[in-house]
Structure formats: C-alpha cells, structure tokens
mmCIF file with all atom_site columns, C-alpha atoms in Angstrom:
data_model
loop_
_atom_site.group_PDB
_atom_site.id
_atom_site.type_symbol
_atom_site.label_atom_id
_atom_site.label_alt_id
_atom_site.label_comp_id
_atom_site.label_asym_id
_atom_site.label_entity_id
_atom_site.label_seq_id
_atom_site.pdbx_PDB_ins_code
_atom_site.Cartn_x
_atom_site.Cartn_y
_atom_site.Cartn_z
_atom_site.occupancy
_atom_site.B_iso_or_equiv
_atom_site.pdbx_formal_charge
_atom_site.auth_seq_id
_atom_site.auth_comp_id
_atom_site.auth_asym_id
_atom_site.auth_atom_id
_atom_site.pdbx_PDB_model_num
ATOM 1  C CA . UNK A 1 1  ? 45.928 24.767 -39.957 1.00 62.00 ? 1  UNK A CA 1
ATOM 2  C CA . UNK A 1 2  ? 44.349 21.405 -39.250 1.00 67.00 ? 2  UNK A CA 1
ATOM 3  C CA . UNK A 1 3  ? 42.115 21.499 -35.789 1.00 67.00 ? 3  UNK A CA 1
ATOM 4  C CA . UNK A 1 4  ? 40.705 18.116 -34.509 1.00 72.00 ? 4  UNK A CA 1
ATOM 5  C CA . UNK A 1 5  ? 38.204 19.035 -32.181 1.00 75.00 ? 5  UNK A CA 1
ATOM 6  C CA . UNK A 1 6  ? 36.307 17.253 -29.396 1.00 87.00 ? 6  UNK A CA 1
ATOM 7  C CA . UNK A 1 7  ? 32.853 16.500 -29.150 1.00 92.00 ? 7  UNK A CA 1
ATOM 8  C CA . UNK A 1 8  ? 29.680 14.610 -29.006 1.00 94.00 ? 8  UNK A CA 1
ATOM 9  C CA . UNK A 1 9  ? 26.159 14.581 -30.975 1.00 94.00 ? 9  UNK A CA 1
ATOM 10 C CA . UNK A 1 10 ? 23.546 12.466 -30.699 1.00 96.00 ? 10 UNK A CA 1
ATOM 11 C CA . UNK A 1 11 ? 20.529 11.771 -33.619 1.00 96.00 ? 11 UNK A CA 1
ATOM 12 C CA . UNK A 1 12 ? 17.102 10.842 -32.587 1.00 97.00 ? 12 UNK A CA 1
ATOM 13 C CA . UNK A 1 13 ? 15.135 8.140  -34.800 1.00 95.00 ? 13 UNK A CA 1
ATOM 14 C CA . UNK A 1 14 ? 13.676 10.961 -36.946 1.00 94.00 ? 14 UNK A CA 1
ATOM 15 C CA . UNK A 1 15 ? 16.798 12.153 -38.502 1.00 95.00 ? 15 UNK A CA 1
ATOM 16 C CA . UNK A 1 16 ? 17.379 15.072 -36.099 1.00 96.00 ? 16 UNK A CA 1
ATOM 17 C CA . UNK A 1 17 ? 20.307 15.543 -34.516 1.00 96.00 ? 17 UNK A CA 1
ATOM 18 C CA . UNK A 1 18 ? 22.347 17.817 -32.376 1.00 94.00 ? 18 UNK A CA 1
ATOM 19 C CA . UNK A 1 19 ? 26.404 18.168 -31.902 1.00 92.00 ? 19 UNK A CA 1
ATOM 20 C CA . UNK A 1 20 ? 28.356 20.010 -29.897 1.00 91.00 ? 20 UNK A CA 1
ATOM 21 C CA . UNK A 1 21 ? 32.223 20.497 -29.706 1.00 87.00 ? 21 UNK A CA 1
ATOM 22 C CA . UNK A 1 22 ? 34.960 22.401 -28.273 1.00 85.00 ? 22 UNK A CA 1
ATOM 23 C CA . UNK A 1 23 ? 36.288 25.241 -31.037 1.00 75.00 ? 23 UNK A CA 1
ATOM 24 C CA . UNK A 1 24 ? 39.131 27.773 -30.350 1.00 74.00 ? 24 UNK A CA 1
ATOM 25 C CA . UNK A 1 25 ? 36.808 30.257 -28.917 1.00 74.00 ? 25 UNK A CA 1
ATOM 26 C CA . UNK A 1 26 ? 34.661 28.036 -26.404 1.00 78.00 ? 26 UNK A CA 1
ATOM 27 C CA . UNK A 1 27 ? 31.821 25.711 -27.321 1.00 83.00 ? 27 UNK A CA 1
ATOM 28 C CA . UNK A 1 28 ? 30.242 25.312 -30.068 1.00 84.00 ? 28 UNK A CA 1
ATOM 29 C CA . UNK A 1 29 ? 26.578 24.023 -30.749 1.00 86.00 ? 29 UNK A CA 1
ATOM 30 C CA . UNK A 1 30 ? 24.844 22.958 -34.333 1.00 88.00 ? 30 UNK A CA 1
ATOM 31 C CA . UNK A 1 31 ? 20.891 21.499 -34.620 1.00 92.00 ? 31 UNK A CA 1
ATOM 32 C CA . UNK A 1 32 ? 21.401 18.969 -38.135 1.00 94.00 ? 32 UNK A CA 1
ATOM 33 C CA . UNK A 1 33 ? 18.559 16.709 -39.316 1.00 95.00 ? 33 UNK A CA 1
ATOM 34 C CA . UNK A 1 34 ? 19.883 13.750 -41.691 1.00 96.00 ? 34 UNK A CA 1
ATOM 35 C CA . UNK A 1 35 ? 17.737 13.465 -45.063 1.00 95.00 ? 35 UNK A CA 1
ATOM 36 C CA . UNK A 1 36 ? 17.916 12.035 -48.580 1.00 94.00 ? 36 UNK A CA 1
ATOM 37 C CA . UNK A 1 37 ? 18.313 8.923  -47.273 1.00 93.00 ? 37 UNK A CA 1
ATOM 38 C CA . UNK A 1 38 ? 21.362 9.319  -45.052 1.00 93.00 ? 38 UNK A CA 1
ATOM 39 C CA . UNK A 1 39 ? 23.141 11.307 -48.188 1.00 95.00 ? 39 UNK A CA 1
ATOM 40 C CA . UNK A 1 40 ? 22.859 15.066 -46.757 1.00 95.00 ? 40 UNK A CA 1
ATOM 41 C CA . UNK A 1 41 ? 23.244 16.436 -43.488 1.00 93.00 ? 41 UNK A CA 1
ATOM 42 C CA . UNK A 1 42 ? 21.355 19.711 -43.405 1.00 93.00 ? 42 UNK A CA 1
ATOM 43 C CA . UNK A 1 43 ? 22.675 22.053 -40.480 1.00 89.00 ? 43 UNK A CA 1
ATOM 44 C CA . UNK A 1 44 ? 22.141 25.588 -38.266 1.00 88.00 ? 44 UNK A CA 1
ATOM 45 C CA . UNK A 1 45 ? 24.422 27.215 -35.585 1.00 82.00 ? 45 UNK A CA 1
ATOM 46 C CA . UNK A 1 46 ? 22.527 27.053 -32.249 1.00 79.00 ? 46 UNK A CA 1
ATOM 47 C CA . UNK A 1 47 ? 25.583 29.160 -29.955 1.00 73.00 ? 47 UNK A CA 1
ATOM 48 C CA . UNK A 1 48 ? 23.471 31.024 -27.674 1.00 70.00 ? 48 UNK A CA 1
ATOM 49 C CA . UNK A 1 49 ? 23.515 34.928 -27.809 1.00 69.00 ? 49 UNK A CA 1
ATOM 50 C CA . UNK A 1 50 ? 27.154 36.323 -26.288 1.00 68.00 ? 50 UNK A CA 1
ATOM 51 C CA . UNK A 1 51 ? 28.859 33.374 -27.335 1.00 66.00 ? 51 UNK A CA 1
ATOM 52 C CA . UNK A 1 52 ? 31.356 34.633 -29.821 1.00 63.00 ? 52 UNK A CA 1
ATOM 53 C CA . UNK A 1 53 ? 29.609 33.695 -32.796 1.00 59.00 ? 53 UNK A CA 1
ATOM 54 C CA . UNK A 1 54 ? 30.307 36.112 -35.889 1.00 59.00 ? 54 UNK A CA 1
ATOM 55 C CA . UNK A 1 55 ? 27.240 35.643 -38.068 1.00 61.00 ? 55 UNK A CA 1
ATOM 56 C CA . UNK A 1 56 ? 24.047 32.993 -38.169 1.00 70.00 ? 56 UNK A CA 1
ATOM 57 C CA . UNK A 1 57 ? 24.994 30.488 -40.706 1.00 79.00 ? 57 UNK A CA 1
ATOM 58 C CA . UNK A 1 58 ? 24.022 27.106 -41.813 1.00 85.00 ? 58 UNK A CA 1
ATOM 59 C CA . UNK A 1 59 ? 24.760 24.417 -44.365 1.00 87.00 ? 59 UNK A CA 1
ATOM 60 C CA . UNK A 1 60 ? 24.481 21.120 -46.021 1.00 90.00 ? 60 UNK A CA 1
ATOM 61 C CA . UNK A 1 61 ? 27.284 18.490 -45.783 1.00 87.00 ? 61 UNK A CA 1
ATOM 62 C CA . UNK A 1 62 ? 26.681 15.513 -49.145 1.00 92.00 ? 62 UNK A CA 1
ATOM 63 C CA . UNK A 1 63 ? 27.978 12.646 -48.848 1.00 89.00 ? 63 UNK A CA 1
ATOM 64 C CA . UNK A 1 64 ? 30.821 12.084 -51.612 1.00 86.00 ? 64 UNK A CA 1
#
C-alpha cells in the first residue's frame, strides 16, 4: 500500500520546522528541526490529545 498524502510545512531560518498532512485517520501534525547541515531531519508527533494517535513517537530522516 502506497499513500501519497497532502500537505504543507513550513521551516523558519533556524532550522525548525513544522508539517502537517492529511493521513487515513484525520490530520496529522510533526514539529522537525533540520541539522547536520541540511543532512538529518530530526522529528516529534505534535497530534493533539484525542486525535487518534497510537503512541508518542519521533525520528530522524538522513539524507541518502
């Protein structure tokens, strides 16, 4: 199962940034800050409370 979602995110001078997109189960909202140079994107789930979400999670994304 491939899903293309839809979505925006915007990224502040300092490397933060936030996204949000459209899942299968509503909205979805992640806080991300960009560092080693551009090569990682370090993020957190921000859903508010009652949203759906399973479990707090984050992650980091490396460029390849």
């Amino acid at each position: 199962l491939q899903v293309h979602p839809n979505g925006t995110y915007t990224v502040d001078a300092n490397g933060h940034g936030t996204m949000t997109w459209t899942g299968m189960n509503g909205p979805k909202h992640r806080d991300f800050y960009i560092v080693n140079g551009g090569a990682e994107l370090k993020w957190i789930i921000t859903d508010p409370p009652g949203t759906n979400v399973i479990a707090s999670n984050s992650g980091t994304m490396t460029r390849q």
